[in-house]
């Protein structure tokens, strides 16, 4: 009899699950619990903000059903997640707790996502594979693409040790954004490359109809992002009522199945509501009509799911009221604990800007050269270093515009191969294959953003921006993502990417868009290392340090120096490194010191030689080599010894990096100065195409000589 009863119970359960779209009663109630918990945390944060216990609030209200559906479909700690700031319900469904979220709200030291360094609603949890987010719109979608790409590369690059433990054959990388953020170029770059390379990404567009106060029809043609995307080859698209749990599950499951089967990327376009204002800094009553707000209230996912539950007899209204009371107590207790939690100590403020364990300025990166072979150019030294490092570390991945020998590998039987517009990467694809060396679309933000995602998964991307002049589309990725990831995540996430970037002028015909300098701008990015070799040997040593350190590095290669004969050197060996922040004295002198870097090193040496021969002035020439950090100890010693300073660089005079050096010398070493600091730099103009104009704009040997004479005679 018991067996018959049990069989009947199982049959009844199956019937019930069919009625509940494949969910059991308990699963439906658990989903409801998460949706309500998410809303109650929103409300508690608003209360804490009004009490000045929290300092920012942005809600996920109205988005909860689609996000719970994602959390029920994907796998925490198995799949990967790049959420955006409305994804509270997803993070709760994956395992983030109310206390975790409220610790972030009050900026507590114990906040597990970022230790009080990032605003709340930017969740991160390493064990759950939730990547700590920034506040920028759409930047995270490129990271997701790079992270998914990393999984596919792990599956193919057999030389990587223990690679089987680093990916799952059917893993999904999830990323989300609002419909307004789909206007950003990063979104289109991400979707485009995902389709081109069949990358297993699941995009979720949470469409609540408004980007703050701008309605969707103003944001995009036709007001429907999924209609715009339907022509993308290989992109599976699902639309859903994101306020309905069951329609959301249908759409997410179909999209996830498509991605897990490795058919390509998928996108879910979920129509949701935003019953609260964009944030507490916004008042939606200023632009939404009362009728709009009333219509949204009728679609609230809490009310819709509660009605389904009570109508289908899964629970009574009293049961749901009891559940809500329990959640009120849970959230209130979590808030009390969060408010009482210690705040970060002020003496920890500089932690996590750079790696706390790998110091590229240390003696560990000061290794001896073992020169061999004939003297070679800077191009050859860089190429040789890349070959050695790729042989040593199979996790190194290289991509950029035109850096491969040929994207169509079958053509390599007949052609010599491109290897970059300056031939710096020539031959690397032939040696290491198309999985490790490949071309990227003309999309600088895409190059850097994808590299960030790869680096978060443990690969070592060494990417190229073809010209410094065209780095600016990637500036958001560099300044707000790459340089800040470690800090904003409390050291839980890192992205040690190397960006190789040809820079500078003296090209005779380069013009305004192939001659730019601007290293000082990147010195304003805490967390980013900036180095700038002036000769072949230093190029090898600094590049190897860049690759082996654990911070993101901007590695600047002066185009004019690539094939000069005066800066050739024997290849210094496969283990030679130069520490960052350690300059080099290129010429001794006791009367004046010239502080310089890049193409001005040789011009300064010529000027110093002429000053000695013609005027008897002995000028020391000091090559910084590293911009961030720079060798203040050596600079200080030289200033104290010579008492006179010239700073020579190729960037414009106003706000060039020489201004920082001059300010610090004046601030800390003023008693040792016997003359004003003199700067030699480019005019505050673009670099002109005409060689005569270029010569007048960029600093020349004669300009450095004049400065040396003026300072020496003061």
XYZ file of C-alpha atoms in Angstrom:
714
model
C 0.000 0.000 0.000
C 2.835 2.387 0.907
C 4.480 1.695 -2.458
C 1.290 2.580 -4.310
C 0.956 5.798 -2.296
C 4.569 6.724 -3.001
C 4.081 6.030 -6.684
C 0.990 8.203 -6.673
C 2.890 10.998 -4.923
C 5.645 10.859 -7.548
C 3.103 10.978 -10.340
C 1.369 13.928 -8.715
C 4.720 15.679 -8.382
C 5.421 15.162 -12.075
C 2.046 16.597 -12.995
C 2.657 19.534 -10.704
C 6.109 20.195 -12.192
C 4.629 20.173 -15.677
C 2.118 22.752 -14.518
C 4.922 24.851 -13.031
C 7.087 24.876 -16.184
C 9.353 22.103 -15.005
C 9.818 23.466 -11.492
C 8.837 21.764 -8.283
C 6.745 23.547 -5.680
C 9.845 24.107 -3.568
C 11.750 25.588 -6.499
C 8.951 28.036 -7.230
C 8.816 29.085 -3.593
C 12.618 29.394 -3.436
C 12.526 31.629 -6.514
C 9.848 33.771 -4.883
C 11.943 34.000 -1.742
C 14.975 35.264 -3.685
C 12.899 37.814 -5.598
C 11.394 39.212 -2.397
C 14.750 39.138 -0.593
C 16.298 41.156 -3.404
C 13.604 43.812 -3.119
C 13.875 43.968 0.649
C 17.641 44.497 0.452
C 16.981 47.358 -1.963
C 14.572 48.871 0.520
C 16.953 48.403 3.438
C 19.767 50.072 1.507
C 17.496 53.038 0.791
C 16.786 53.257 4.497
C 20.503 53.098 5.322
C 21.206 55.804 2.756
C 18.586 58.057 4.326
C 20.231 57.413 7.705
C 23.696 58.281 6.274
C 24.888 54.742 7.031
C 25.204 53.986 3.307
C 26.367 56.435 0.682
C 24.993 55.176 -2.628
C 22.088 53.028 -3.732
C 20.931 51.675 -7.066
C 18.228 49.047 -7.160
C 17.436 45.892 -9.075
C 13.710 46.327 -8.527
C 11.611 45.031 -11.404
C 14.457 42.974 -12.858
C 14.305 40.154 -10.330
C 12.420 37.452 -12.242
C 14.730 37.248 -15.254
C 17.769 37.311 -12.970
C 16.509 34.497 -10.775
C 15.848 32.530 -13.954
C 19.478 33.024 -14.985
C 20.675 31.947 -11.534
C 18.510 28.820 -11.666
C 19.890 27.889 -15.092
C 23.597 28.665 -14.836
C 26.060 27.155 -12.368
C 27.976 29.149 -9.730
C 31.673 28.291 -9.584
C 31.373 26.523 -12.943
C 30.093 29.166 -15.303
C 31.426 32.732 -15.160
C 29.522 35.932 -14.449
C 30.036 39.558 -15.430
C 26.907 41.154 -13.980
C 25.913 44.784 -13.994
C 24.564 46.868 -11.159
C 20.926 45.717 -11.382
C 21.813 42.018 -11.021
C 21.181 41.745 -7.284
C 18.711 38.862 -7.576
C 21.116 36.881 -9.758
C 23.917 37.228 -7.235
C 21.607 36.174 -4.405
C 20.497 33.144 -6.412
C 24.136 32.209 -7.017
C 25.026 32.365 -3.335
C 25.912 35.929 -2.355
C 24.245 36.710 0.985
C 22.255 39.653 2.269
C 25.058 40.370 4.735
C 27.611 40.406 1.903
C 25.558 42.996 0.070
C 24.939 45.192 3.079
C 28.599 45.103 4.076
C 29.245 46.612 0.652
C 26.530 49.218 1.200
C 28.151 50.583 4.338
C 31.689 50.288 2.927
C 32.887 47.785 5.512
C 36.357 46.309 5.538
C 34.797 42.843 5.583
C 32.935 43.455 2.322
C 33.971 40.302 0.428
C 33.658 41.906 -3.002
C 36.046 44.833 -2.634
C 36.933 45.664 1.008
C 35.200 49.041 0.880
C 36.869 50.248 -2.299
C 33.969 50.126 -4.768
C 30.371 51.294 -4.618
C 27.660 48.810 -3.591
C 25.777 46.837 -6.252
C 29.089 45.992 -7.941
C 29.260 42.476 -6.593
C 32.220 40.175 -6.816
C 32.844 36.704 -5.456
C 35.858 34.709 -6.593
C 34.561 31.326 -5.438
C 31.269 31.831 -7.299
C 33.075 33.146 -10.427
C 31.374 36.546 -10.110
C 33.737 39.229 -11.396
C 33.764 42.517 -9.477
C 32.360 45.200 -11.740
C 33.042 48.836 -12.459
C 30.470 51.585 -12.888
C 31.119 52.034 -16.615
C 28.385 50.980 -19.004
C 29.039 48.060 -21.382
C 32.760 47.714 -20.665
C 32.190 44.386 -18.918
C 30.808 42.691 -22.021
C 34.254 42.721 -23.639
C 35.754 41.166 -20.511
C 33.177 38.412 -20.738
C 34.124 37.766 -24.353
C 37.808 37.578 -23.445
C 37.073 35.306 -20.508
C 35.029 32.956 -22.705
C 37.773 33.068 -25.319
C 40.224 32.005 -22.628
C 38.192 28.884 -21.998
C 38.279 27.935 -25.659
C 42.023 28.593 -25.805
C 42.615 26.394 -22.755
C 40.743 23.637 -24.568
C 43.091 23.869 -27.556
C 46.563 24.829 -26.310
C 47.861 21.487 -25.137
C 51.180 22.846 -23.842
C 49.480 24.579 -20.889
C 50.043 22.534 -17.747
C 46.952 21.200 -15.964
C 44.741 22.889 -18.519
C 41.968 20.349 -17.911
C 41.410 21.954 -14.503
C 41.126 25.464 -15.950
C 37.983 25.161 -18.069
C 34.842 23.118 -18.627
C 33.937 21.964 -22.113
C 30.389 23.327 -21.808
C 30.992 26.362 -19.593
C 29.139 29.608 -20.247
C 30.320 33.139 -19.624
C 27.374 35.360 -18.760
C 27.248 39.127 -19.052
C 24.416 41.599 -18.714
C 23.644 45.224 -19.405
C 20.738 47.585 -19.731
C 19.166 48.447 -23.060
C 20.688 51.923 -22.885
C 24.182 50.479 -22.651
C 23.720 48.724 -25.986
C 24.401 52.127 -27.545
C 28.026 51.827 -26.438
C 30.573 50.757 -29.026
C 31.950 48.070 -26.688
C 28.659 46.202 -26.886
C 28.754 46.050 -30.678
C 32.423 45.083 -30.680
C 31.654 42.289 -28.216
C 28.711 40.876 -30.164
C 30.606 41.147 -33.445
C 33.729 39.283 -32.330
C 31.646 36.694 -30.446
C 29.875 35.808 -33.686
C 33.063 35.917 -35.758
C 34.966 33.603 -33.401
C 31.955 31.552 -32.137
C 32.654 32.473 -28.523
C 30.437 30.886 -25.824
C 28.953 34.028 -24.281
C 25.415 34.564 -23.051
C 24.385 38.220 -23.248
C 21.395 39.415 -21.245
C 19.872 42.776 -22.131
C 17.626 43.930 -19.299
C 15.321 46.361 -21.055
C 13.367 48.525 -18.623
C 12.675 51.155 -21.254
C 14.773 53.944 -19.809
C 18.473 54.823 -19.638
C 18.044 57.051 -16.591
C 15.546 59.453 -18.215
C 16.173 58.681 -21.904
C 13.548 56.337 -23.365
C 14.502 53.353 -25.468
C 13.283 54.786 -28.783
C 15.843 57.587 -28.406
C 18.622 55.144 -27.568
C 18.355 52.926 -30.645
C 16.680 52.794 -34.076
C 13.232 51.289 -33.691
C 13.593 50.900 -29.943
C 14.191 47.142 -30.061
C 17.747 45.829 -29.724
C 16.918 42.208 -30.561
C 15.383 43.225 -33.890
C 18.570 45.087 -34.762
C 20.723 42.041 -33.982
C 18.799 39.315 -35.796
C 20.998 39.486 -38.872
C 24.187 38.619 -36.922
C 25.309 35.158 -38.126
C 25.432 32.548 -35.374
C 23.821 34.710 -32.692
C 20.867 32.954 -31.074
C 18.288 35.447 -29.801
C 15.474 34.916 -27.318
C 13.010 37.535 -26.144
C 11.172 37.240 -22.855
C 8.824 38.957 -20.474
C 11.466 39.462 -17.815
C 8.865 40.084 -15.126
C 7.472 36.559 -15.573
C 9.603 33.845 -13.993
C 8.419 31.076 -16.306
C 8.786 32.951 -19.583
C 12.204 34.052 -18.363
C 13.199 30.458 -17.647
C 12.075 29.378 -21.092
C 14.221 32.002 -22.794
C 17.293 31.566 -20.612
C 17.234 27.774 -20.872
C 17.019 27.907 -24.671
C 19.877 30.382 -24.869
C 22.026 28.440 -22.401
C 21.463 25.171 -24.253
C 22.592 26.819 -27.489
C 25.789 28.147 -25.900
C 26.599 24.916 -24.025
C 26.293 23.015 -27.286
C 29.013 25.311 -28.657
C 26.836 26.592 -31.485
C 27.874 30.180 -30.767
C 26.865 33.118 -28.583
C 23.299 33.838 -27.496
C 21.396 36.908 -26.393
C 18.305 37.134 -24.213
C 16.320 40.350 -24.567
C 14.248 40.620 -21.393
C 11.521 43.250 -21.089
C 11.434 44.308 -17.457
C 10.255 47.287 -15.414
C 11.975 49.835 -13.231
C 9.491 50.699 -10.461
C 12.137 52.688 -8.565
C 14.074 55.626 -9.932
C 17.375 54.957 -11.695
C 19.185 55.549 -8.394
C 18.636 57.653 -5.303
C 20.184 60.521 -7.241
C 17.277 60.379 -9.708
C 13.533 61.113 -9.489
C 11.598 59.293 -12.205
C 8.490 61.421 -11.575
C 10.271 64.179 -13.459
C 10.015 62.280 -16.761
C 7.650 59.302 -16.311
C 3.912 59.896 -16.386
C 1.643 58.583 -13.672
C 0.050 56.241 -16.200
C 3.446 54.721 -17.069
C 4.238 54.151 -13.432
C 0.862 52.569 -12.786
C 1.298 50.208 -15.760
C 4.713 49.156 -14.468
C 3.304 48.455 -11.021
C 0.856 45.965 -12.548
C 3.794 43.999 -14.020
C 5.812 43.860 -10.801
C 7.445 40.389 -10.668
C 6.682 40.016 -6.968
C 2.959 40.483 -7.432
C 2.852 38.342 -10.570
C 4.615 35.391 -8.969
C 2.638 35.720 -5.727
C -0.583 35.511 -7.698
C 0.651 32.423 -9.538
C 1.630 30.761 -6.255
C -1.656 31.377 -4.492
C -3.793 30.645 -7.579
C -2.084 27.283 -8.063
C -2.272 26.359 -4.396
C 1.477 26.320 -3.808
C 1.079 28.519 -0.736
C -1.523 30.701 0.882
C -1.408 34.454 1.253
C -0.698 33.878 4.929
C 2.248 31.626 4.031
C 3.702 34.355 1.834
C 3.165 36.980 4.525
C 5.019 34.762 6.984
C 7.853 34.324 4.491
C 8.120 38.085 4.046
C 8.218 38.605 7.808
C 11.090 36.102 8.044
C 12.936 37.975 5.304
C 12.394 41.293 7.077
C 14.054 39.854 10.185
C 16.902 38.366 8.124
C 17.620 41.633 6.338
C 17.321 43.725 9.488
C 19.784 41.470 11.311
C 22.199 41.603 8.372
C 21.932 45.402 8.337
C 22.695 45.600 12.059
C 25.775 43.411 11.564
C 26.911 45.445 8.571
C 26.559 48.792 10.334
C 28.533 47.453 13.291
C 31.307 46.027 11.111
C 34.648 47.887 11.156
C 35.449 50.199 8.285
C 38.742 49.876 6.382
C 41.699 51.381 8.210
C 43.006 54.569 6.632
C 46.511 53.128 6.614
C 45.378 50.513 4.074
C 44.369 53.107 1.497
C 47.259 52.379 -0.880
C 46.882 48.606 -0.767
C 46.039 46.785 -4.002
C 47.035 49.532 -6.431
C 49.785 47.184 -7.596
C 50.537 43.539 -6.918
C 51.379 42.965 -3.247
C 53.395 39.839 -4.066
C 55.257 40.495 -7.336
C 57.385 43.650 -7.313
C 58.868 44.457 -10.742
C 61.067 47.129 -9.153
C 62.819 44.549 -6.957
C 66.173 42.824 -7.279
C 64.365 39.692 -8.473
C 63.959 41.461 -11.818
C 67.575 42.627 -11.976
C 69.182 39.766 -13.869
C 72.501 39.770 -15.748
C 72.778 39.829 -19.502
C 74.363 36.973 -21.411
C 74.946 38.706 -24.751
C 75.382 36.691 -27.878
C 75.171 37.120 -31.624
C 75.754 40.205 -33.678
C 74.270 43.597 -32.709
C 70.608 43.784 -33.654
C 67.972 46.489 -33.906
C 65.215 47.208 -31.424
C 62.688 45.474 -33.681
C 64.789 42.310 -33.716
C 65.364 42.423 -29.947
C 61.639 42.720 -29.242
C 60.841 39.928 -31.669
C 63.478 37.672 -30.136
C 62.219 38.392 -26.624
C 58.663 37.537 -27.609
C 59.853 34.261 -29.130
C 61.721 33.300 -25.969
C 58.892 34.257 -23.633
C 56.278 32.424 -25.697
C 58.466 29.317 -25.604
C 58.847 29.645 -21.856
C 55.189 30.353 -21.073
C 52.465 28.698 -23.212
C 49.853 30.943 -21.587
C 51.127 33.954 -23.542
C 48.572 34.952 -26.179
C 49.264 37.679 -28.736
C 46.719 39.528 -30.821
C 46.175 42.924 -32.381
C 45.641 44.544 -35.757
C 47.717 42.843 -38.486
C 50.126 41.211 -36.031
C 49.705 37.680 -37.403
C 51.649 36.477 -40.409
C 48.354 35.673 -42.159
C 44.853 35.113 -40.792
C 44.261 32.550 -43.542
C 46.801 30.018 -42.362
C 46.778 28.132 -45.656
C 48.305 31.215 -47.311
C 51.483 30.811 -45.245
C 52.681 28.182 -47.717
C 52.999 30.884 -50.356
C 53.540 34.213 -48.554
C 56.222 35.633 -46.263
C 53.693 36.887 -43.743
C 52.871 40.314 -42.367
C 53.782 40.201 -38.667
C 52.631 43.724 -37.869
C 52.959 46.971 -39.778
C 56.480 47.295 -38.343
C 57.245 43.539 -38.613
C 57.783 43.288 -34.858
C 55.767 40.057 -34.544
C 56.870 38.514 -37.837
C 57.220 34.723 -37.727
C 55.567 34.209 -34.348
C 52.377 32.749 -35.773
C 54.382 30.257 -37.827
C 56.177 29.062 -34.699
C 53.365 29.090 -32.139
C 50.222 28.699 -34.217
C 47.035 30.632 -34.811
C 45.581 29.958 -31.363
C 48.386 31.952 -29.760
C 49.049 34.620 -32.402
C 46.102 36.032 -34.317
C 44.668 39.171 -35.832
C 41.984 41.283 -34.216
C 39.379 43.525 -35.832
C 40.079 47.253 -35.971
C 38.591 47.827 -32.532
C 41.046 49.050 -29.925
C 38.604 48.857 -27.016
C 37.859 45.302 -28.105
C 41.535 44.373 -28.095
C 42.152 45.675 -24.595
C 38.796 44.565 -23.168
C 39.185 41.014 -24.441
C 42.731 40.922 -23.081
C 41.439 41.916 -19.647
C 38.992 39.006 -19.663
C 41.684 36.552 -20.774
C 44.058 37.747 -18.069
C 41.389 37.272 -15.409
C 41.313 33.589 -16.405
C 45.093 33.226 -16.032
C 46.295 33.736 -19.585
C 49.021 36.301 -20.306
C 47.845 38.499 -23.178
C 50.527 40.559 -24.928
C 48.510 42.750 -27.253
C 49.449 45.417 -29.744
C 47.777 48.739 -30.418
C 48.998 49.469 -33.928
C 49.744 53.171 -33.328
C 49.704 55.182 -30.115
C 47.636 57.727 -32.042
C 44.746 55.223 -32.127
C 44.836 54.054 -28.527
C 42.113 56.465 -27.475
C 39.076 54.231 -28.211
C 40.578 51.894 -25.600
C 41.087 54.591 -22.980
C 37.981 53.631 -21.014
C 39.195 50.045 -20.864
C 42.703 51.114 -19.832
C 41.871 53.805 -17.287
C 38.631 52.536 -15.744
C 39.023 48.778 -16.101
C 42.573 47.533 -16.536
C 44.328 49.857 -14.121
C 41.578 49.688 -11.463
C 40.534 46.034 -11.441
C 42.888 44.921 -8.689
C 42.074 47.907 -6.493
C 38.318 47.938 -6.971
C 38.085 44.208 -6.239
C 40.247 44.279 -3.119
C 42.929 42.211 -4.894
C 40.539 39.352 -5.716
C 40.810 39.916 -9.486
C 43.803 40.964 -11.565
C 44.581 41.505 -15.245
C 48.346 41.553 -15.917
C 48.092 42.495 -19.588
C 51.018 43.844 -21.617
C 50.082 46.461 -24.227
C 52.777 47.026 -26.834
C 52.294 50.410 -28.469
C 54.435 52.080 -31.177
C 54.746 55.774 -30.303
C 56.364 59.020 -31.385
C 57.395 61.059 -34.376
C 60.579 62.054 -36.235
C 59.173 60.095 -39.172
C 59.294 62.776 -41.895
C 55.731 62.545 -43.095
C 53.995 60.857 -40.180
C 51.654 63.782 -39.721
C 49.238 64.449 -36.857
C 47.951 60.871 -36.662
C 51.130 58.805 -36.793
C 53.450 60.937 -34.644
C 51.726 61.452 -31.314
C 53.307 61.185 -27.901
C 51.340 61.350 -24.666
C 52.899 59.070 -22.083
C 52.079 61.578 -19.353
C 48.364 60.849 -19.781
C 48.899 57.202 -18.842
C 51.020 58.154 -15.855
C 47.670 59.360 -14.449
C 46.361 55.768 -14.255
C 47.189 54.342 -10.810
C 47.718 50.604 -11.182
C 49.293 50.841 -14.648
C 53.050 50.516 -15.237
C 54.514 52.611 -18.091
C 57.931 51.850 -19.620
C 59.766 53.370 -22.560
C 63.045 51.797 -23.812
C 65.507 53.774 -25.937
C 67.701 50.960 -27.277
C 67.602 47.305 -28.282
C 69.062 45.830 -25.102
C 66.729 47.793 -22.832
C 63.802 46.883 -25.073
C 64.476 43.209 -24.407
C 65.015 43.605 -20.676
C 62.012 45.826 -20.029
C 59.707 43.703 -22.180
C 60.653 40.556 -20.315
C 59.992 42.294 -16.989
C 56.641 43.506 -18.330
C 55.635 39.983 -19.308
C 56.748 38.394 -16.050
C 55.313 40.958 -13.656
C 51.765 40.755 -12.300
C 50.536 44.255 -13.159
C 49.198 45.700 -16.409
C 51.975 47.372 -18.401
C 51.971 49.965 -21.169
C 55.126 49.147 -23.131
C 55.991 52.025 -25.460
C 58.128 51.361 -28.543
C 59.385 54.438 -30.355
C 58.844 53.944 -34.072
C 61.839 56.086 -35.031
C 64.087 53.897 -32.874
C 62.975 50.561 -34.314
C 65.762 50.274 -36.904
C 68.353 52.869 -35.957
C 71.952 51.681 -35.970
C 73.116 53.743 -32.976
C 70.884 51.854 -30.517
C 71.681 48.323 -31.684
C 72.902 45.752 -29.190
C 73.678 42.077 -28.837
C 70.683 40.073 -27.683
C 71.080 39.900 -23.876
C 69.738 36.370 -23.394
C 66.489 34.645 -22.513
C 66.503 35.606 -18.826
C 67.722 39.199 -18.944
C 65.432 41.642 -17.147
C 65.608 45.284 -16.110
C 63.654 46.339 -13.028
C 61.006 48.990 -13.480
C 61.868 52.303 -11.874
C 65.591 51.957 -12.551
C 67.031 54.473 -15.005
C 70.437 54.453 -16.656
C 73.200 57.055 -16.854
C 74.099 57.238 -20.541
C 76.775 59.893 -20.085
C 78.581 61.110 -16.992
C 78.866 64.811 -16.283
C 79.259 67.185 -13.341
C 77.882 70.505 -14.620
C 74.322 69.730 -15.754
C 72.045 66.691 -15.826
C 69.685 66.063 -18.723
C 66.729 63.872 -17.739
C 65.229 62.240 -20.801
C 63.748 59.135 -22.421
C 62.764 57.677 -25.789
C 64.014 59.386 -28.941
C 65.426 62.320 -26.965
C 68.113 60.143 -25.407
C 70.253 60.127 -28.545
C 69.591 63.807 -29.235
C 70.576 64.652 -25.683
C 73.773 62.634 -25.994
C 74.695 64.525 -29.148
C 73.895 67.841 -27.455
C 75.992 66.898 -24.420
C 78.900 65.948 -26.665
C 78.673 69.273 -28.490
C 78.437 71.183 -25.192
C 81.627 69.510 -24.006
C 83.519 70.061 -27.272
C 82.413 73.645 -27.890
C 81.824 75.052 -24.410
C 83.616 72.783 -21.958
C 80.315 71.975 -20.264
C 80.075 68.421 -18.972
C 76.455 67.311 -19.042
C 75.261 64.012 -17.643
C 72.484 62.290 -19.607
C 70.052 60.130 -17.638
C 67.603 57.812 -19.424
C 64.506 57.225 -17.296
C 63.553 54.008 -19.183
C 60.559 53.681 -16.867
C 57.932 56.420 -16.547
C 55.746 54.831 -13.884
C 57.479 54.229 -11.619
C 60.448 56.491 -12.288
C 63.859 56.362 -10.645
C 63.556 59.185 -8.132
C 66.534 57.990 -6.106
C 68.911 58.286 -9.064
C 67.389 61.581 -10.198
C 67.798 63.024 -6.722
C 71.444 61.996 -6.560
C 72.190 63.546 -9.962
C 70.456 66.814 -9.101
C 72.383 67.065 -5.841
C 75.629 66.436 -7.716
C 75.156 68.788 -10.677
C 72.768 71.404 -9.220
C 71.445 72.168 -12.700
C 68.664 70.323 -14.563
C 67.395 70.070 -18.128
C 64.403 67.857 -18.856
C 64.021 66.827 -22.502
C 61.086 64.889 -23.945
C 59.151 64.560 -27.182
C 55.671 65.163 -25.816
C 54.226 68.668 -25.726
C 55.650 71.110 -23.187
C 52.385 71.814 -21.402
C 51.433 68.916 -19.126
C 54.181 66.685 -20.518
C 55.721 64.287 -18.013
C 58.665 66.671 -17.642
C 56.342 68.991 -15.760
C 55.879 66.330 -13.069
C 59.629 65.828 -12.756
C 60.251 69.565 -12.604
C 57.574 70.039 -9.946
C 58.932 67.300 -7.740
C 62.522 68.487 -8.089
C 61.440 72.019 -7.187
C 59.401 70.710 -4.262
C 61.947 68.334 -2.738
C 65.351 69.440 -4.061
C 65.069 73.218 -4.337
C 68.003 73.909 -1.957
C 70.316 72.007 -4.328
C 69.407 74.006 -7.445
C 71.753 76.722 -8.715
C 69.604 77.554 -11.754
C 65.988 77.309 -12.874
C 64.916 73.957 -14.292
C 64.750 74.142 -18.074
C 62.371 71.944 -20.083
C 62.837 71.040 -23.757
C 59.758 69.606 -25.453
C 57.515 69.729 -28.491
C 55.458 72.785 -29.242
C 51.881 72.706 -28.013
C 50.636 71.728 -31.460
C 49.961 68.508 -33.334
C 52.860 67.148 -35.386
C 52.565 68.389 -38.959
C 53.000 66.306 -42.106
C 55.538 68.652 -43.760
C 59.077 67.628 -42.719
C 60.039 71.272 -42.247
C 57.088 71.883 -39.928
C 57.734 68.618 -38.081
C 61.320 69.675 -37.457
C 60.140 72.989 -36.039
C 57.568 71.309 -33.792
C 59.599 68.453 -32.312
C 62.614 69.110 -30.071
C 65.967 68.839 -31.829
C 69.545 68.381 -30.684
C 70.073 72.126 -31.022
C 67.231 72.808 -28.601
C 68.744 70.528 -25.971
C 72.163 72.135 -26.512
C 70.704 75.618 -26.047
C 69.060 74.529 -22.799
C 72.286 72.974 -21.492
C 74.184 76.193 -22.236
C 71.543 78.415 -20.671
C 71.337 76.404 -17.461
C 75.123 76.040 -17.171
C 75.700 79.782 -17.565
C 72.922 80.945 -15.238
